[in-house]
XYZ file of N, CA and C in Angstrom:
750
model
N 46.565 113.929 173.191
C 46.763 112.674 172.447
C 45.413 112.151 171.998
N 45.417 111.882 170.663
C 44.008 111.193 170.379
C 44.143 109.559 169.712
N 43.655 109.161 169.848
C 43.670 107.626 169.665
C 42.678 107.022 168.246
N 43.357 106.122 167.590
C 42.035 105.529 166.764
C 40.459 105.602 166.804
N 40.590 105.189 168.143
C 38.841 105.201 167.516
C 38.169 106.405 167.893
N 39.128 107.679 168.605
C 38.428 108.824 168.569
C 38.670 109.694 166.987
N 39.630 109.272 166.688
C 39.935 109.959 165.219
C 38.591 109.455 164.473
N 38.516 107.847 164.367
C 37.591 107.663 163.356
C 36.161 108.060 163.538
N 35.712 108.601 164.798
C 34.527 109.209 165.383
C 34.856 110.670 165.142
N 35.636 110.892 164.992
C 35.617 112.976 164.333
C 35.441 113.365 163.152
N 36.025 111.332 162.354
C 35.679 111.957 160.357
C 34.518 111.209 159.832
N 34.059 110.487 161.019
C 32.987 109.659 159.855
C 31.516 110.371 161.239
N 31.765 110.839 162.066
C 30.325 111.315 162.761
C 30.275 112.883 162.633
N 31.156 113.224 162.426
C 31.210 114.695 162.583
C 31.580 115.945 163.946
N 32.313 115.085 164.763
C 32.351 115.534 166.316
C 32.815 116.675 166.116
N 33.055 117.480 167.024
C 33.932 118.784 166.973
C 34.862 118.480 168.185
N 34.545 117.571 169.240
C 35.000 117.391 170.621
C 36.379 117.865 170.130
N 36.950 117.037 169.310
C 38.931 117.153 169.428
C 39.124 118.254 167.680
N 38.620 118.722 167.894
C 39.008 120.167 167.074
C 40.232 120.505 167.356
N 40.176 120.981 168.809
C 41.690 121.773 169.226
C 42.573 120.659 169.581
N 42.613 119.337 168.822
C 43.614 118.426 169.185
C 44.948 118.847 169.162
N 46.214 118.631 169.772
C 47.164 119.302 169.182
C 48.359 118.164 168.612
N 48.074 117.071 169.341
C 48.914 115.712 168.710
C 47.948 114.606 168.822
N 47.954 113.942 167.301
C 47.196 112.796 167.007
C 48.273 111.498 166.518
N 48.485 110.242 167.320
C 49.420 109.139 166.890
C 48.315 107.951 166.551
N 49.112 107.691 164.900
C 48.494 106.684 164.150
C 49.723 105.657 163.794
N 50.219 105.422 164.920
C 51.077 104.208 164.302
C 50.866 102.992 164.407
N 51.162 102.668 163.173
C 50.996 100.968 163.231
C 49.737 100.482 162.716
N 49.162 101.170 162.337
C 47.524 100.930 162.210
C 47.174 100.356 161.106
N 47.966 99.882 159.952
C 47.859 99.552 158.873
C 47.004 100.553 157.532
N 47.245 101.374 158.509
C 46.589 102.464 157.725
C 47.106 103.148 156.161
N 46.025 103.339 155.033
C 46.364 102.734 153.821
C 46.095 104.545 153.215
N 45.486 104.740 153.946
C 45.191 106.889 153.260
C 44.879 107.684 154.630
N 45.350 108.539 154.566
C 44.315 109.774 155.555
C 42.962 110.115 154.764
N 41.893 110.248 155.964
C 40.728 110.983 155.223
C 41.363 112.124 154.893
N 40.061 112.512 153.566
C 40.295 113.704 152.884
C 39.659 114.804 154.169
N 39.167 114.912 155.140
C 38.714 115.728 156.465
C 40.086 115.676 157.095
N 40.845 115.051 156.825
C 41.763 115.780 158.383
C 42.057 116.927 158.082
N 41.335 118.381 157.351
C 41.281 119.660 157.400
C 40.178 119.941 159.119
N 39.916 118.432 159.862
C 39.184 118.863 160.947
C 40.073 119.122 161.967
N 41.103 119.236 161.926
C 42.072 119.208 162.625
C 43.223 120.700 162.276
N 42.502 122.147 162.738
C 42.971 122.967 162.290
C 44.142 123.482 163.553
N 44.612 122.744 164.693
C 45.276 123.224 165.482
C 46.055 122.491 165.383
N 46.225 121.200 164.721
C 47.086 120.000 164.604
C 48.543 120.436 164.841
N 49.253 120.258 165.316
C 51.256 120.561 165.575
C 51.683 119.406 165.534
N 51.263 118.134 166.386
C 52.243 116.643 166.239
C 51.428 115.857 165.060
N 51.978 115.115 164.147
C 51.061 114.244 163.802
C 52.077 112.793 163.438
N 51.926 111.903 163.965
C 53.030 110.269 163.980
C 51.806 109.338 163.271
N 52.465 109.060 162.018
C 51.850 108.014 161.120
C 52.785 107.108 160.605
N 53.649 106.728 161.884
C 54.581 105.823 160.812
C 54.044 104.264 160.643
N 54.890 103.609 159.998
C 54.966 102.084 160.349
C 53.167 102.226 159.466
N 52.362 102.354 158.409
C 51.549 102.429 158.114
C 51.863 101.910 156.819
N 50.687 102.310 155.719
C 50.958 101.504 154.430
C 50.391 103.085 153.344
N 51.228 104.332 153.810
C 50.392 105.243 153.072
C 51.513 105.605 152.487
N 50.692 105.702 150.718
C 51.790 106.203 149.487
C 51.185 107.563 149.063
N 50.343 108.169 149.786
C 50.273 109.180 149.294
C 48.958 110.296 151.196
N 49.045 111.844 150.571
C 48.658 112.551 151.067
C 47.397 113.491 150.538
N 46.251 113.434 151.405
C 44.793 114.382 150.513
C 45.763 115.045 150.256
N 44.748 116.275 149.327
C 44.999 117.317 149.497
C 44.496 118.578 150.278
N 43.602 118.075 151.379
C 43.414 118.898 152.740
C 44.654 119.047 153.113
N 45.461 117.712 153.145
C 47.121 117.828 154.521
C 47.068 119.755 154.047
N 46.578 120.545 152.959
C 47.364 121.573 153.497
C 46.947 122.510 153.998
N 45.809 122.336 154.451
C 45.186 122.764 155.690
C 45.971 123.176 157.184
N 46.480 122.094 157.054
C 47.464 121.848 158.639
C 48.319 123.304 159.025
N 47.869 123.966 159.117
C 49.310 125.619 158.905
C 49.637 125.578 160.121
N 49.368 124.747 160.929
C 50.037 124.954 162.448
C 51.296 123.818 162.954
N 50.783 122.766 161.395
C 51.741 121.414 162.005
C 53.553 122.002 161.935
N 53.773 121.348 163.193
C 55.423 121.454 163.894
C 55.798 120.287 163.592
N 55.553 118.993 163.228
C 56.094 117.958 163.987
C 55.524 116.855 162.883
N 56.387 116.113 162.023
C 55.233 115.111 161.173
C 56.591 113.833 160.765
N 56.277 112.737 161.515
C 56.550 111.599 161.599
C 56.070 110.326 160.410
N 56.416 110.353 159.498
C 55.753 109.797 158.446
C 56.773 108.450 157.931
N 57.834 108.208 159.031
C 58.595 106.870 158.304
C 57.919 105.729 158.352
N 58.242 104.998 157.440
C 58.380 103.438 157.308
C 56.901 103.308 157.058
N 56.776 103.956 155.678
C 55.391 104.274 154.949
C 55.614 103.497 153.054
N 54.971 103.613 152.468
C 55.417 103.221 150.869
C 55.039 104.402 150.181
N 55.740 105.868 150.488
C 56.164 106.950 149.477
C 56.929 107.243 148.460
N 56.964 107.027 147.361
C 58.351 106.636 146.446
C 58.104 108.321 145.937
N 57.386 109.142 145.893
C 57.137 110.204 145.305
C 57.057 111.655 146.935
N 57.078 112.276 146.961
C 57.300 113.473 147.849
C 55.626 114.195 147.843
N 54.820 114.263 148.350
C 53.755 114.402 148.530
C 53.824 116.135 148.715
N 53.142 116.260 147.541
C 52.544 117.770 147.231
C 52.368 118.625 148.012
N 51.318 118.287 149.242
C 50.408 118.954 150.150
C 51.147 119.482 151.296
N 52.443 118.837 151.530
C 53.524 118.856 152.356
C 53.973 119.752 152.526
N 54.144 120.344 150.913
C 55.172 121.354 150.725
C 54.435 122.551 151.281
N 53.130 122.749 151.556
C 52.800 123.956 152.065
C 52.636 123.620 153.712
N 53.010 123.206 154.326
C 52.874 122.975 155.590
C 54.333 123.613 156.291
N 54.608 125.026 155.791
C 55.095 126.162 155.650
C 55.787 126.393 157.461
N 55.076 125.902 158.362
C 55.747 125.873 159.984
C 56.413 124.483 160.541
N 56.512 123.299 159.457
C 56.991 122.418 160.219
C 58.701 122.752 160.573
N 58.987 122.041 161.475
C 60.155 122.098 162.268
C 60.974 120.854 162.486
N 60.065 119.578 162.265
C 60.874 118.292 162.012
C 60.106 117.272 161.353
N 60.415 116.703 160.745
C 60.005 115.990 159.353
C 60.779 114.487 158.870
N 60.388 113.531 159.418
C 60.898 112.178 159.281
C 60.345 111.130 158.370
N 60.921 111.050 157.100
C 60.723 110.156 155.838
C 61.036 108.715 155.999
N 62.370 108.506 156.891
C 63.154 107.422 156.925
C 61.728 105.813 156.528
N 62.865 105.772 155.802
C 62.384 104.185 155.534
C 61.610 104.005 154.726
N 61.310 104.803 153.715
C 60.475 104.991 152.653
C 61.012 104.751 151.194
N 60.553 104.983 149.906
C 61.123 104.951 148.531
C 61.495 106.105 147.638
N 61.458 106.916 148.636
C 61.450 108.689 147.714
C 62.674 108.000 147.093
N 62.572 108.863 146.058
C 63.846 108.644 144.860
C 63.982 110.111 144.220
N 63.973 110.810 144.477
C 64.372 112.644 144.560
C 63.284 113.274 145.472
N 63.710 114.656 145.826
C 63.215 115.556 146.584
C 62.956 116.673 145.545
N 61.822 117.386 145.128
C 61.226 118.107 144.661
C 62.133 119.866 145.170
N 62.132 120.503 143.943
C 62.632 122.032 144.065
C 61.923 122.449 145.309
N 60.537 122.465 145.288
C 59.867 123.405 146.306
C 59.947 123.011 147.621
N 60.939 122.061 148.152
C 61.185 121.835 149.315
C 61.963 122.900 149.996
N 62.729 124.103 149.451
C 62.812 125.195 150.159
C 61.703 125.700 150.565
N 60.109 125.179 150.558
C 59.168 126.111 150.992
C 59.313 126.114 152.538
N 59.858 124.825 152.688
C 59.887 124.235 154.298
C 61.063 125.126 155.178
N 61.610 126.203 154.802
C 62.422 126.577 155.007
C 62.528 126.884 156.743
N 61.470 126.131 157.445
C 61.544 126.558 158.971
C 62.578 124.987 159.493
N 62.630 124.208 158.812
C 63.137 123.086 159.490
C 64.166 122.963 160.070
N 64.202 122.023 161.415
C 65.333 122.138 162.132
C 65.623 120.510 161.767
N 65.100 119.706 161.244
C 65.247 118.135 162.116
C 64.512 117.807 160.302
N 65.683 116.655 159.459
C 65.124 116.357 158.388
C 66.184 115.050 158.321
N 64.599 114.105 158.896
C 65.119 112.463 158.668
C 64.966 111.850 157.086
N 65.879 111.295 156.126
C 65.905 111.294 154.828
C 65.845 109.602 154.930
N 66.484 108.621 155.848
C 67.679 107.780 156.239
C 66.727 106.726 155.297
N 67.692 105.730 154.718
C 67.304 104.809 154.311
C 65.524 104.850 152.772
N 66.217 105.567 151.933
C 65.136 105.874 150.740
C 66.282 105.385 149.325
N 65.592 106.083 148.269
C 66.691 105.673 147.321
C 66.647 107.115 146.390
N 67.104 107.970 147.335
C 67.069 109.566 146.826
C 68.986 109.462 146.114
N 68.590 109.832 144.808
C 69.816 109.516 144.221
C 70.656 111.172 144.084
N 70.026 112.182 143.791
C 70.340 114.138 144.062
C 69.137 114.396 144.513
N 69.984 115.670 145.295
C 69.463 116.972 146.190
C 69.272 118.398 145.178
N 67.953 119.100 144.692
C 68.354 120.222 143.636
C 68.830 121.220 144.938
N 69.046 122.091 143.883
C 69.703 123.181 144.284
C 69.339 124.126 145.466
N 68.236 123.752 145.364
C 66.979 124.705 145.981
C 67.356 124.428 147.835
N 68.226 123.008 147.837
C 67.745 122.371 149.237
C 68.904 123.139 149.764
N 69.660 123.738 149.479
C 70.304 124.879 150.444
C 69.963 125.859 150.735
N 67.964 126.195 150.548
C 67.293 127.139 151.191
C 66.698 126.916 152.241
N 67.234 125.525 153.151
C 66.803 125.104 154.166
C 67.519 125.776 155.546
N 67.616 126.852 155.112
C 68.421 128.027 156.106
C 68.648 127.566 157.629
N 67.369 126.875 158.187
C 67.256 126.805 159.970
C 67.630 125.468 159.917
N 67.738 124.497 158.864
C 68.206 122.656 159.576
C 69.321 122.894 160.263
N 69.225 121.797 161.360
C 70.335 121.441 162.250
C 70.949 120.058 162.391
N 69.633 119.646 161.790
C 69.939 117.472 162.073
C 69.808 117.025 160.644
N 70.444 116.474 160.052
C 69.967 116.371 158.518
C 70.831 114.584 158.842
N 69.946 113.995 158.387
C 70.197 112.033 158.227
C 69.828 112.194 156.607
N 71.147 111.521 156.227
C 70.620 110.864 154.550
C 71.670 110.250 154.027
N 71.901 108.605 155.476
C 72.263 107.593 155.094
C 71.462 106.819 154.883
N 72.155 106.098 153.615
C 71.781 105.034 153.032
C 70.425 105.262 151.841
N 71.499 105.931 150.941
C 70.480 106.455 150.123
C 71.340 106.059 148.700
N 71.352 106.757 147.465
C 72.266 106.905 146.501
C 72.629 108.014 145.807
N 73.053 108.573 146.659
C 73.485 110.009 146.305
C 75.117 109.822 145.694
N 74.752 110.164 144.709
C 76.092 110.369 143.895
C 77.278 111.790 143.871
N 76.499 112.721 144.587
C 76.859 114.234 145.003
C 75.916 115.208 145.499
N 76.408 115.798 146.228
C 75.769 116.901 146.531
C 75.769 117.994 146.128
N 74.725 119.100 146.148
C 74.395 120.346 145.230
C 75.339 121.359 145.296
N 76.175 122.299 145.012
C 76.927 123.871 145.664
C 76.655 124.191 146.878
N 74.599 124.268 146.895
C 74.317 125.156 147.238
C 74.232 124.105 149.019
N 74.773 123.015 148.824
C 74.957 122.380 150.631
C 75.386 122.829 151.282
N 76.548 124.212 150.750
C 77.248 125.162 152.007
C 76.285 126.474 152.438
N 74.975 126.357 151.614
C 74.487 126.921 152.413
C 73.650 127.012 153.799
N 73.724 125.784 154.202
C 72.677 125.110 155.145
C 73.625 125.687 156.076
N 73.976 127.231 156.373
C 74.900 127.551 157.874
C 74.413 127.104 159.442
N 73.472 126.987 159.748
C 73.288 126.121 160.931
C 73.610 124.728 161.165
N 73.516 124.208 160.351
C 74.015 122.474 160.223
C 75.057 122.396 161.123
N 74.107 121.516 162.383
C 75.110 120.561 163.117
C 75.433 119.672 163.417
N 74.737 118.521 162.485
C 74.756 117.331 162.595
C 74.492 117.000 160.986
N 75.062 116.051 160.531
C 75.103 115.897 158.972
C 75.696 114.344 158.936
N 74.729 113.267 158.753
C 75.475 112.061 158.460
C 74.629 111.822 156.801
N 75.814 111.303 156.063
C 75.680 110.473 154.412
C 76.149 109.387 154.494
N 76.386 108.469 155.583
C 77.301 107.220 155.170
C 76.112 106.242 153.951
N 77.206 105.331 153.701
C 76.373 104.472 152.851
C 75.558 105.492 151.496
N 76.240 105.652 150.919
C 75.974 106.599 149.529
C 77.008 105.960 148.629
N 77.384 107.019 147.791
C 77.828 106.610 146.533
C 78.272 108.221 145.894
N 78.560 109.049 147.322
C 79.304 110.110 147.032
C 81.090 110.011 146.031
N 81.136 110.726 145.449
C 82.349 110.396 144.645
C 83.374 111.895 144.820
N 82.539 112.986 145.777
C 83.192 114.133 146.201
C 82.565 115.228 146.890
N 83.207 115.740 147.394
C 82.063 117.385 148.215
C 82.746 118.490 147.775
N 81.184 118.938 147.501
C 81.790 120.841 146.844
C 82.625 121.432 147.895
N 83.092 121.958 147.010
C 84.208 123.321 147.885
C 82.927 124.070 148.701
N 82.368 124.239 148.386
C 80.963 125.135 149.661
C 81.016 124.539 150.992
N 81.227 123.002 151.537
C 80.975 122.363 152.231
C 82.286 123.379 153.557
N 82.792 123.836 152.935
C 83.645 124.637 154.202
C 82.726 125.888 154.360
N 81.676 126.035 154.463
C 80.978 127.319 154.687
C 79.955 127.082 156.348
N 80.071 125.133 156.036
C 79.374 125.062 157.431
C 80.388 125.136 158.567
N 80.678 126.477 159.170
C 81.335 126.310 160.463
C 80.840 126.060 161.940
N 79.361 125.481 161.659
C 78.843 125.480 163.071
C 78.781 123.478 162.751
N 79.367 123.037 162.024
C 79.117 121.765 162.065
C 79.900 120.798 162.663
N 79.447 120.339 163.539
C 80.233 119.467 164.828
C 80.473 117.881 164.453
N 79.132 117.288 163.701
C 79.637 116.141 163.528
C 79.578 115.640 162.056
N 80.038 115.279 161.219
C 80.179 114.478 159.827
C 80.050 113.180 159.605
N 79.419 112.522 159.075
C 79.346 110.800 159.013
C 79.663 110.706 157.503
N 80.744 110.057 156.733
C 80.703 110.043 155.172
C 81.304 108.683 155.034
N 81.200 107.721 156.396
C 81.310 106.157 156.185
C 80.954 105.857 155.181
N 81.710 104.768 154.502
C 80.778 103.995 153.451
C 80.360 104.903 151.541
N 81.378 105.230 151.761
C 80.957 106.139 150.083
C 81.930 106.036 149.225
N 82.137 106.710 147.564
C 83.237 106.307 146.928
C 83.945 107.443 146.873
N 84.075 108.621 147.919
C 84.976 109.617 147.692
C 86.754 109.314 147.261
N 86.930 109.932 146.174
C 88.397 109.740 145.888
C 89.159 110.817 146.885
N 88.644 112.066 146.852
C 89.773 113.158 147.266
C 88.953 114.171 148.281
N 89.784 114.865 149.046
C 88.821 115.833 149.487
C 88.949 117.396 149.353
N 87.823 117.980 149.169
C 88.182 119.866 148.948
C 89.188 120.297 150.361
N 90.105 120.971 149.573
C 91.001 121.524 150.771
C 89.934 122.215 151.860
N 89.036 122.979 151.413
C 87.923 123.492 152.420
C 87.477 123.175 153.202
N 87.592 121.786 153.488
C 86.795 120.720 154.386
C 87.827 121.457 155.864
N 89.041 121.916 155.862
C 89.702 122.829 156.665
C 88.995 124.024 157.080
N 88.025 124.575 156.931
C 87.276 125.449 157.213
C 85.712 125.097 158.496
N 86.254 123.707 158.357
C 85.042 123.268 159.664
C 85.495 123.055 160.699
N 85.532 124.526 161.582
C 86.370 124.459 162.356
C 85.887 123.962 163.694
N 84.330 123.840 163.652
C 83.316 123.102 164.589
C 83.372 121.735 165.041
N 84.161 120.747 163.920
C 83.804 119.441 163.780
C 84.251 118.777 165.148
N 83.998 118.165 166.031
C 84.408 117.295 166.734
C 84.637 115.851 166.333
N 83.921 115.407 165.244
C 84.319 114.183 164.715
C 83.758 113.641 163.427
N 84.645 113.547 162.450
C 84.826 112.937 161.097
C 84.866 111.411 160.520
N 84.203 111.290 159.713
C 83.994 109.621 159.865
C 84.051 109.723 158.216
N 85.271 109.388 157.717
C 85.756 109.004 156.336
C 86.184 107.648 156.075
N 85.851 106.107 157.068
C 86.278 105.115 156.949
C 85.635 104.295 155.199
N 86.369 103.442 154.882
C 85.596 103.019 153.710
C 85.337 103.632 152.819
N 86.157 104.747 151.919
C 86.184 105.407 150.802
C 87.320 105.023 150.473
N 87.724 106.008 149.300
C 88.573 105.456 147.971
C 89.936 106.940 147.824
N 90.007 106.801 149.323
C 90.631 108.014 149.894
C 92.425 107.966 149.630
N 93.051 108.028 148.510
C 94.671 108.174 148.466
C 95.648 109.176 149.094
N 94.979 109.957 149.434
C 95.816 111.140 150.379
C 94.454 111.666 151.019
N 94.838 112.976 151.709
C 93.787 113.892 152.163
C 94.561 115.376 152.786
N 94.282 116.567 152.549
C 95.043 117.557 152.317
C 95.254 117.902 153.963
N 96.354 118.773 153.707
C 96.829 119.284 155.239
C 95.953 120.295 155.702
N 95.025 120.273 155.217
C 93.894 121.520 155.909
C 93.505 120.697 157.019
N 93.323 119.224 156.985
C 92.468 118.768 157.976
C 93.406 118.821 159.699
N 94.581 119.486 159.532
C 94.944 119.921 160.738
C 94.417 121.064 161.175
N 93.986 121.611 160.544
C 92.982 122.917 161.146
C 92.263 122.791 162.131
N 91.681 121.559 161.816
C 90.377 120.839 162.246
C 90.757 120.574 163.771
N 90.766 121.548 164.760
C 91.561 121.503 165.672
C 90.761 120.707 167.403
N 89.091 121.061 166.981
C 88.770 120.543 167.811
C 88.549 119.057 167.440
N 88.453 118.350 166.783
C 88.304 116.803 166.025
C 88.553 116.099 167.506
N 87.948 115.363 167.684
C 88.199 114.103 168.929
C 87.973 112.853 168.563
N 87.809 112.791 166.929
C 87.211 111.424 166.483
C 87.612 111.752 164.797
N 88.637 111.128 164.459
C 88.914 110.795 163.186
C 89.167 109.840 162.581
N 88.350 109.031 161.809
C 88.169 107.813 160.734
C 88.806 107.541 159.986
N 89.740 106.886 159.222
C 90.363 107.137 158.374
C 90.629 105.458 157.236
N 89.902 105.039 158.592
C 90.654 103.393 158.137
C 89.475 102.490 157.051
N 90.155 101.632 156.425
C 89.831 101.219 155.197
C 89.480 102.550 153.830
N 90.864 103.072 153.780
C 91.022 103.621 152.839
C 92.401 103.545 151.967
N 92.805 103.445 150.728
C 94.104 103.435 150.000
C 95.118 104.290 150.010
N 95.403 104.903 151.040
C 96.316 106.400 151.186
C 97.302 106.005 150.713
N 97.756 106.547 150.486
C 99.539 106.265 150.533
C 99.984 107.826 151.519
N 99.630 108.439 151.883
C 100.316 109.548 153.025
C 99.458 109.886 153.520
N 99.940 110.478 154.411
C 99.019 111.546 155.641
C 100.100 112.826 155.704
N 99.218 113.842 155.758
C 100.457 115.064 155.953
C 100.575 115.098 157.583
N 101.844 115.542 157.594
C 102.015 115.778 159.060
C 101.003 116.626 159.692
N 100.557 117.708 159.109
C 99.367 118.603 159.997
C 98.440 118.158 160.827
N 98.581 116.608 160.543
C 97.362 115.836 161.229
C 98.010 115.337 162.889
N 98.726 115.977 162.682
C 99.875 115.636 163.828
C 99.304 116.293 164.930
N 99.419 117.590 164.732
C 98.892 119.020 165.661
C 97.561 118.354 166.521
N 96.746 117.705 165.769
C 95.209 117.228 166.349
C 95.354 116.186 167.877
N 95.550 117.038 168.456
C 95.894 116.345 169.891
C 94.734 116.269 170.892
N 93.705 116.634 170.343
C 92.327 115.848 171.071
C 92.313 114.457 171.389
């Protein structure tokens, strides 16, 4: 762990002492840029800068080829920082609370990620590309304005955790039945009218959260859905439920 005033003694004196640092926390610090030196920091894996005032990243950050771990919410980023995208080993990556308003193609570079906090930005689409995020498992990206999601979302096959509430979804691709390792769903709060019969193909889900959409039926696939222990349904306009939903005796 390194602290403020040893950081600011490694870029403005020249120390080598914390070279092999391996986690440095800068939160709260009112901190407005990283030096363009934190290339002094070539073993770096944790790095927590949230709660700060930084809209942007040197372009050393891509130096970092070892960082695992980068904590960057509740910052003023409205743009997706360049230098990022080559930081090619991270594994979890937390935006929340920021202004991004799209995510850049080359965010498949990140393709090691397990853990991708989005929550609370004003990211309105996902390109295509972001279903080359092969290894995510935790994906947050409520409270954003996403109007839909890409095809290529059924490709994220590890996905086991997936909340969108609070969007402005209006439907999910038929791909979305490709995630069968996905246990939990959050789609509170959105304007879905209907759903892909496919959504029967998640046969992982333990619990579905469709409250507060614009939901008039919903197809008998979702009796498939056999392990479900938690199904949402309320404040929506149905006029039926198929019986299949019957079978769900969790």
């Amino acid at each position: 762990y390194l602290g403020l005033w040893a950081f600011w003694k490694l870029v403005h004196w020249g120390s080598i002492h914390f070279r092999n640092t391996g986690t440095l926390r800068l939160i709260k610090k009112d901190l407005q840029s990283l030096p363009k030196n934190i290339n002094s920091f070539p073993e770096l894996q944790e790095l927590f800068v949230r709660i700060n005032r930084l809209s942007t990243l040197p372009e050393t950050f891509t130096s970092l080829k070892q960082l695992r771990t980068l904590d960057i919410s509740e910052n003023n980023f409205s743009i997706f920082p360049e230098p990022l995208l080559e930081c090619r080993q991270l594994k979890k990556l937390d935006f929340t609370r920021n202004q991004l308003n799209e995510i850049p193609k080359d965010i498949s570079n990140l393709s090691k990620l397990h853990r991708l906090d989005l929550f609370r930005n004003s990211i309105q689409s996902l390109p295509e590309s972001f279903g080359q995020l092969y290894s995510l498992k935790t994906l947050l990206l409520n409270e954003n304005h996403l109007e839909y999601l890409p095809d290529s979302f059924g490709d994220l096959r590890d996905l086991e955790y997936c909340d969108i509430q609070h969007n402005t979804l209006r439907y999910l691709p038929d791909s979305i039945g490709k995630l069968t390792v996905l246990s939990q769903l959050n789609l509170h709060k959105n304007d879905i009218t209907c759903l892909p019969k496919t959504i029967g193909s998640l046969t992982s889900l333990t619990r579905l959260q469709l409250s507060q959409n614009h939901l008039t039926h919903v197809p008998d696939t979702l009796g498939n859905l056999t392990r479900l222990t938690w199904l949402d349904l309320t404040e929506n306009p149905l006029t039926s439920i198929p019986e299949s939903i019957g079978t769900l005796t969790r």
